[in-house]
Amino acid sequence: MTSSDKTLKIYIPRDAAAVSVGADELVSAFEAQAATRKLAIEIIRPGSRGLLWLEPMIEVATPEGRVAFGPVEEKDVASVLDAMVANGSHALRLGVAEEIPWLKKQTRLTFVRCGVVDPRSVEDYIAHDGYRGLARALTLDSAGIIADVTTSGLRGRGGAGFPTGIKWKTVADTKADRKFIVCNADEGDSGTFADRMIMEGDPFVVIEGMTIAGIAVGATKGYIYIRSEYPHAVEAMNEGIAAAKRAGYLGDKIRGSAHAFDLEVRVGAGAYVCGEETSLLESLEGRRGIVRAKPPLPAHKGLFGKPTVINNVLSFAAIPFILDNGAKAYADYGMGRSRGTMPIQLAGNIKFGGLFEVAFGITLGELIDDIGGGTFTGKPVRAVQVGGPLGAYFPRELFDTPFDYEAFAKRDGLIGHGGIVVFDDTVDMSKQARFAMEFCAIESCGKCTPCRIGSTRGVETIDKIRRGERVAENIAVLQDLSNTMKFGSLCALGGFTPYPVMSALKHFPDDFGPVPTRLQAAE
Amino acid sequence: MNAAYEPNAYESWSADRGTEIIESLSHVEGGVIVILHAMQEAFGYVPEPAIPMIALARNLSRAEVHGVFTFYHDFRHEPAGKHVLKICRAEACQAAGGDALAARAEAKLGVKFGNTTADQRVTLEPIYCLGLCATAPSAMLDGRLVGRLDEKRIDALVAEAQR
């Protein structure tokens, strides 16, 4: 502990968002600077803490804790390194990372290690309370584990909000020669990146959650279906699985127990609809991602016709905390029937965008104005879309809506996967409605008519409205079409596309009419 | 990940190599998509003769494999340009001014989305969300991610792709 004490430990995120704004280049720049100065440094690549407007946010270990700097550009490297060595001031110095108010205000249960640990190291995961949930699960029987998950109140974080414990119990109670655990990591909603961040920043929490699920329901094989747009997450999960296997946390006898569990990553191929669970199962089986009619439920007949637990990444990632700290510790957070925390993603035209994990119940207004700081363009917020391309657009009048499954449903919206996309006053809402229909038309699997045909007719009808052709009649057609899609579609793609369309029409009626007139009026 | 940043040098199609890929993945349950990915990784696209070979190996009809191949946006039936520039067109990037930058890239390259420049240098494609929604607008050039795009950065990216 003499020479190594002098080694400067620098943390540069490997998260894709940090990489997209230059984190990899910073690694080379720091190495070059250190070599010139003959300075001993060690660079560690954690995930991101989620303060994405500050990325690349880098940290240095000091006696006071990890001190952050950001956003750091290549030109800043020399002076930042000076400040690191001297533990002195710098314009980009943010202080001890954990003390940054934006981070301190959060309740990090799922993302507690993200941005902190080295995602390639099982040892680091364990050193930060990892695998304690599994250790406890191994002392319980199936019913004991499922009781904890049920009591915690955890609901599917993919968007549907179905109680996770009930899903697990159904699979546990179904007899079969093989059962499967499937992790839905096809995070296709624009404005969402929590799955990506946790997979890149703390892959073991997902692995641990899936392993506990396997033990609970009696499944020995799990698949993680990750979209191809996430190459960094694919790499992180593959490395995590390999490391967990080496350490005896996956494989034949998990930690010397009688339980076997193995994991495999499968990569999607650019179809949004594969985020729908039955379409995902079809895709995993190597087929077109065509939605299946339910029943049978995947819990009864899922992957390869066997009982299958299929949950979102964030649902699995919540499990280790629940098993480790008890169901009550999780259920103590939240409001109404929405228990625990939600990793909310603030995106689009927002000043302080990133991942904000907080108990359910915070209002939309607090999230956008107080946490998010409004738009980065400095213009007024006009609309926010919550819950991805299938989520409703809310105007400022609805900013008192608390983040809660039921509260959003009551206002014809949905929280979905917790993504919020902010738009300023330059947004054209009939254009956004048109995009929702167009996206549905591109991504429809084609199985049911309301979605396949309705979306194309929807684009045409909105085009007519925007051209000023018989506007009132065509708005009536659009409403009728949306109703047909909402109630007649087989899955959420066709069924929820009307949410952005109808909410845009309802809250921003002035945007639905001939474009030239509107633009003149605005000038 | 550095290998992915380089413009890809692909193998040229041979039936033997195709067979080798199919056989190396014979243990993968429900593995048609896995094989199609492997084909595209090796050859840069999925050559037409590979389809009946996969069908035979997997005891499927040629139509079924063709159906899978055509369902997914990722799979190409012909080689892409030397560089592939994917620009995110989804809502978060739209909110951050992505539409104007996308139009700028189209104008600079002289092609519409979904097409390759006449000199076969650049294929321009839309992508629906890279998950970089708080560092929007974003794009991916040959596997390299670029966020916080503005006019200057998109111009540099287009110029890099054209090189």
mmCIF file of N, CA and C in Angstrom, chain A residues 185-188 196 199-200 224-235 265-272 274 283, chain B residues 1 33 37 40-41 72-75 86 125-131 140 143 145:
data_model
loop_
_atom_site.group_PDB
_atom_site.id
_atom_site.type_symbol
_atom_site.label_atom_id
_atom_site.label_comp_id
_atom_site.label_asym_id
_atom_site.label_seq_id
_atom_site.Cartn_x
_atom_site.Cartn_y
_atom_site.Cartn_z
ATOM 1 N N ALA A 185 -35.460 -6.998 -23.180
ATOM 2 C CA ALA A 185 -34.539 -5.858 -23.267
ATOM 3 C C ALA A 185 -34.633 -5.238 -24.659
ATOM 4 N N ASP A 186 -35.846 -5.276 -25.207
ATOM 5 C CA ASP A 186 -36.093 -4.671 -26.522
ATOM 6 C C ASP A 186 -36.648 -3.267 -26.296
ATOM 7 N N GLU A 187 -35.824 -2.456 -25.657
ATOM 8 C CA GLU A 187 -36.260 -1.125 -25.223
ATOM 9 C C GLU A 187 -36.327 -0.170 -26.413
ATOM 10 N N GLY A 188 -37.441 -0.262 -27.164
ATOM 11 C CA GLY A 188 -37.519 0.502 -28.406
ATOM 12 C C GLY A 188 -38.147 1.872 -28.288
ATOM 13 N N ARG A 196 -30.981 0.103 -21.124
ATOM 14 C CA ARG A 196 -29.637 0.181 -21.693
ATOM 15 C C ARG A 196 -28.621 0.551 -20.615
ATOM 16 N N MET A 199 -28.052 -2.285 -18.033
ATOM 17 C CA MET A 199 -27.310 -3.406 -18.627
ATOM 18 C C MET A 199 -25.839 -3.054 -18.819
ATOM 19 N N GLU A 200 -25.600 -1.812 -19.214
ATOM 20 C CA GLU A 200 -24.213 -1.389 -19.422
ATOM 21 C C GLU A 200 -23.499 -1.077 -18.116
ATOM 22 N N ILE A 224 -31.979 -13.319 -22.615
ATOM 23 C CA ILE A 224 -32.101 -11.862 -22.590
ATOM 24 C C ILE A 224 -32.170 -11.417 -24.046
ATOM 25 N N TYR A 225 -33.318 -10.869 -24.428
ATOM 26 C CA TYR A 225 -33.512 -10.439 -25.813
ATOM 27 C C TYR A 225 -33.221 -8.946 -25.886
ATOM 28 N N ILE A 226 -32.064 -8.612 -26.449
ATOM 29 C CA ILE A 226 -31.630 -7.207 -26.507
ATOM 30 C C ILE A 226 -31.721 -6.703 -27.939
ATOM 31 N N ARG A 227 -32.210 -5.501 -28.104
ATOM 32 C CA ARG A 227 -32.321 -4.936 -29.452
ATOM 33 C C ARG A 227 -30.938 -4.684 -30.055
ATOM 34 N N SER A 228 -30.891 -4.809 -31.381
ATOM 35 C CA SER A 228 -29.592 -4.701 -32.059
ATOM 36 C C SER A 228 -29.052 -3.272 -32.032
ATOM 37 N N GLU A 229 -29.929 -2.316 -31.722
ATOM 38 C CA GLU A 229 -29.483 -0.916 -31.665
ATOM 39 C C GLU A 229 -28.613 -0.666 -30.425
ATOM 40 N N TYR A 230 -28.486 -1.666 -29.559
ATOM 41 C CA TYR A 230 -27.748 -1.526 -28.304
ATOM 42 C C TYR A 230 -26.501 -2.411 -28.270
ATOM 43 N N PRO A 231 -25.550 -2.205 -29.167
ATOM 44 C CA PRO A 231 -24.379 -3.100 -29.175
ATOM 45 C C PRO A 231 -23.574 -3.073 -27.869
ATOM 46 N N HIS A 232 -23.528 -1.909 -27.213
ATOM 47 C CA HIS A 232 -22.764 -1.836 -25.960
ATOM 48 C C HIS A 232 -23.417 -2.675 -24.866
ATOM 49 N N ALA A 233 -24.747 -2.668 -24.840
ATOM 50 C CA ALA A 233 -25.467 -3.445 -23.830
ATOM 51 C C ALA A 233 -25.294 -4.941 -24.096
ATOM 52 N N VAL A 234 -25.307 -5.309 -25.370
ATOM 53 C CA VAL A 234 -25.106 -6.719 -25.733
ATOM 54 C C VAL A 234 -23.744 -7.181 -25.231
ATOM 55 N N GLU A 235 -22.746 -6.377 -25.483
ATOM 56 C CA GLU A 235 -21.389 -6.723 -25.051
ATOM 57 C C GLU A 235 -21.309 -6.819 -23.524
ATOM 58 N N VAL A 265 -27.763 -14.493 -24.316
ATOM 59 C CA VAL A 265 -28.204 -13.242 -24.926
ATOM 60 C C VAL A 265 -28.634 -13.523 -26.359
ATOM 61 N N ARG A 266 -29.780 -13.013 -26.748
ATOM 62 C CA ARG A 266 -30.200 -13.042 -28.154
ATOM 63 C C ARG A 266 -30.393 -11.609 -28.623
ATOM 64 N N VAL A 267 -29.968 -11.353 -29.846
ATOM 65 C CA VAL A 267 -30.008 -9.989 -30.366
ATOM 66 C C VAL A 267 -31.170 -9.843 -31.347
ATOM 67 N N GLY A 268 -31.955 -8.828 -31.163
ATOM 68 C CA GLY A 268 -33.079 -8.542 -32.056
ATOM 69 C C GLY A 268 -32.587 -8.092 -33.421
ATOM 70 N N ALA A 269 -33.503 -7.699 -34.279
ATOM 71 C CA ALA A 269 -33.079 -7.338 -35.629
ATOM 72 C C ALA A 269 -33.843 -6.130 -36.157
ATOM 73 N N GLY A 270 -34.126 -5.206 -35.245
ATOM 74 C CA GLY A 270 -34.677 -3.928 -35.690
ATOM 75 C C GLY A 270 -36.177 -3.895 -35.874
ATOM 76 N N ALA A 271 -36.919 -4.723 -35.134
ATOM 77 C CA ALA A 271 -38.375 -4.666 -35.220
ATOM 78 C C ALA A 271 -38.922 -4.169 -33.884
ATOM 79 N N TYR A 272 -39.556 -2.993 -33.923
ATOM 80 C CA TYR A 272 -40.086 -2.394 -32.692
ATOM 81 C C TYR A 272 -41.110 -3.297 -32.030
ATOM 82 N N CYS A 274 -41.274 -6.279 -31.586
ATOM 83 C CA CYS A 274 -40.721 -7.374 -30.780
ATOM 84 C C CYS A 274 -40.586 -7.001 -29.299
ATOM 85 N N SER A 283 -39.958 -14.147 -32.001
ATOM 86 C CA SER A 283 -38.643 -13.773 -32.514
ATOM 87 C C SER A 283 -37.548 -14.644 -31.900
ATOM 88 N N MET B 1 -14.562 -2.836 -28.570
ATOM 89 C CA MET B 1 -15.514 -2.347 -29.567
ATOM 90 C C MET B 1 -14.808 -1.651 -30.737
ATOM 91 N N ILE B 33 -32.736 -16.420 -36.734
ATOM 92 C CA ILE B 33 -32.309 -15.017 -36.693
ATOM 93 C C ILE B 33 -30.820 -14.927 -36.326
ATOM 94 N N HIS B 37 -28.086 -13.102 -38.678
ATOM 95 C CA HIS B 37 -27.132 -12.113 -38.164
ATOM 96 C C HIS B 37 -25.699 -12.524 -38.508
ATOM 97 N N GLN B 40 -24.939 -11.926 -42.138
ATOM 98 C CA GLN B 40 -24.752 -10.507 -42.449
ATOM 99 C C GLN B 40 -23.425 -9.989 -41.889
ATOM 100 N N GLU B 41 -23.032 -10.509 -40.751
ATOM 101 C CA GLU B 41 -21.765 -10.096 -40.150
ATOM 102 C C GLU B 41 -20.594 -10.552 -41.024
ATOM 103 N N TYR B 72 -37.536 -8.376 -40.657
ATOM 104 C CA TYR B 72 -36.701 -7.536 -39.791
ATOM 105 C C TYR B 72 -35.952 -6.466 -40.590
ATOM 106 N N HIS B 73 -35.991 -5.240 -40.066
ATOM 107 C CA HIS B 73 -35.365 -4.116 -40.774
ATOM 108 C C HIS B 73 -33.853 -4.276 -40.912
ATOM 109 N N ASP B 74 -33.227 -5.010 -39.995
ATOM 110 C CA ASP B 74 -31.764 -5.064 -39.986
ATOM 111 C C ASP B 74 -31.156 -5.781 -41.190
ATOM 112 N N PHE B 75 -31.870 -6.768 -41.712
ATOM 113 C CA PHE B 75 -31.228 -7.638 -42.699
ATOM 114 C C PHE B 75 -31.249 -7.033 -44.100
ATOM 115 N N LYS B 86 -26.443 5.977 -39.751
ATOM 116 C CA LYS B 86 -27.818 5.851 -39.259
ATOM 117 C C LYS B 86 -28.125 7.055 -38.393
ATOM 118 N N GLU B 125 -29.410 5.662 -43.426
ATOM 119 C CA GLU B 125 -30.581 4.942 -42.921
ATOM 120 C C GLU B 125 -31.179 5.629 -41.696
ATOM 121 N N PRO B 126 -32.506 5.512 -41.561
ATOM 122 C CA PRO B 126 -33.115 5.993 -40.319
ATOM 123 C C PRO B 126 -32.944 4.924 -39.250
ATOM 124 N N ILE B 127 -32.912 5.330 -38.011
ATOM 125 C CA ILE B 127 -32.926 4.354 -36.938
ATOM 126 C C ILE B 127 -33.898 4.896 -35.908
ATOM 127 N N TYR B 128 -34.684 3.978 -35.328
ATOM 128 C CA TYR B 128 -35.672 4.448 -34.372
ATOM 129 C C TYR B 128 -35.201 4.150 -32.968
ATOM 130 N N CYS B 129 -34.376 5.053 -32.522
ATOM 131 C CA CYS B 129 -33.902 5.166 -31.167
ATOM 132 C C CYS B 129 -32.651 4.364 -30.858
ATOM 133 N N LEU B 130 -31.611 5.113 -30.531
ATOM 134 C CA LEU B 130 -30.349 4.524 -30.075
ATOM 135 C C LEU B 130 -30.272 4.536 -28.558
ATOM 136 N N GLY B 131 -31.315 5.034 -27.912
ATOM 137 C CA GLY B 131 -31.291 5.108 -26.449
ATOM 138 C C GLY B 131 -30.361 6.200 -25.937
ATOM 139 N N MET B 140 -25.335 7.085 -35.627
ATOM 140 C CA MET B 140 -24.324 6.041 -35.530
ATOM 141 C C MET B 140 -23.645 5.895 -36.888
ATOM 142 N N GLY B 143 -21.217 1.867 -36.474
ATOM 143 C CA GLY B 143 -21.111 1.328 -35.120
ATOM 144 C C GLY B 143 -20.595 2.322 -34.097
ATOM 145 N N LEU B 145 -21.076 5.680 -32.005
ATOM 146 C CA LEU B 145 -22.186 6.529 -31.597
ATOM 147 C C LEU B 145 -21.759 7.984 -31.511
#
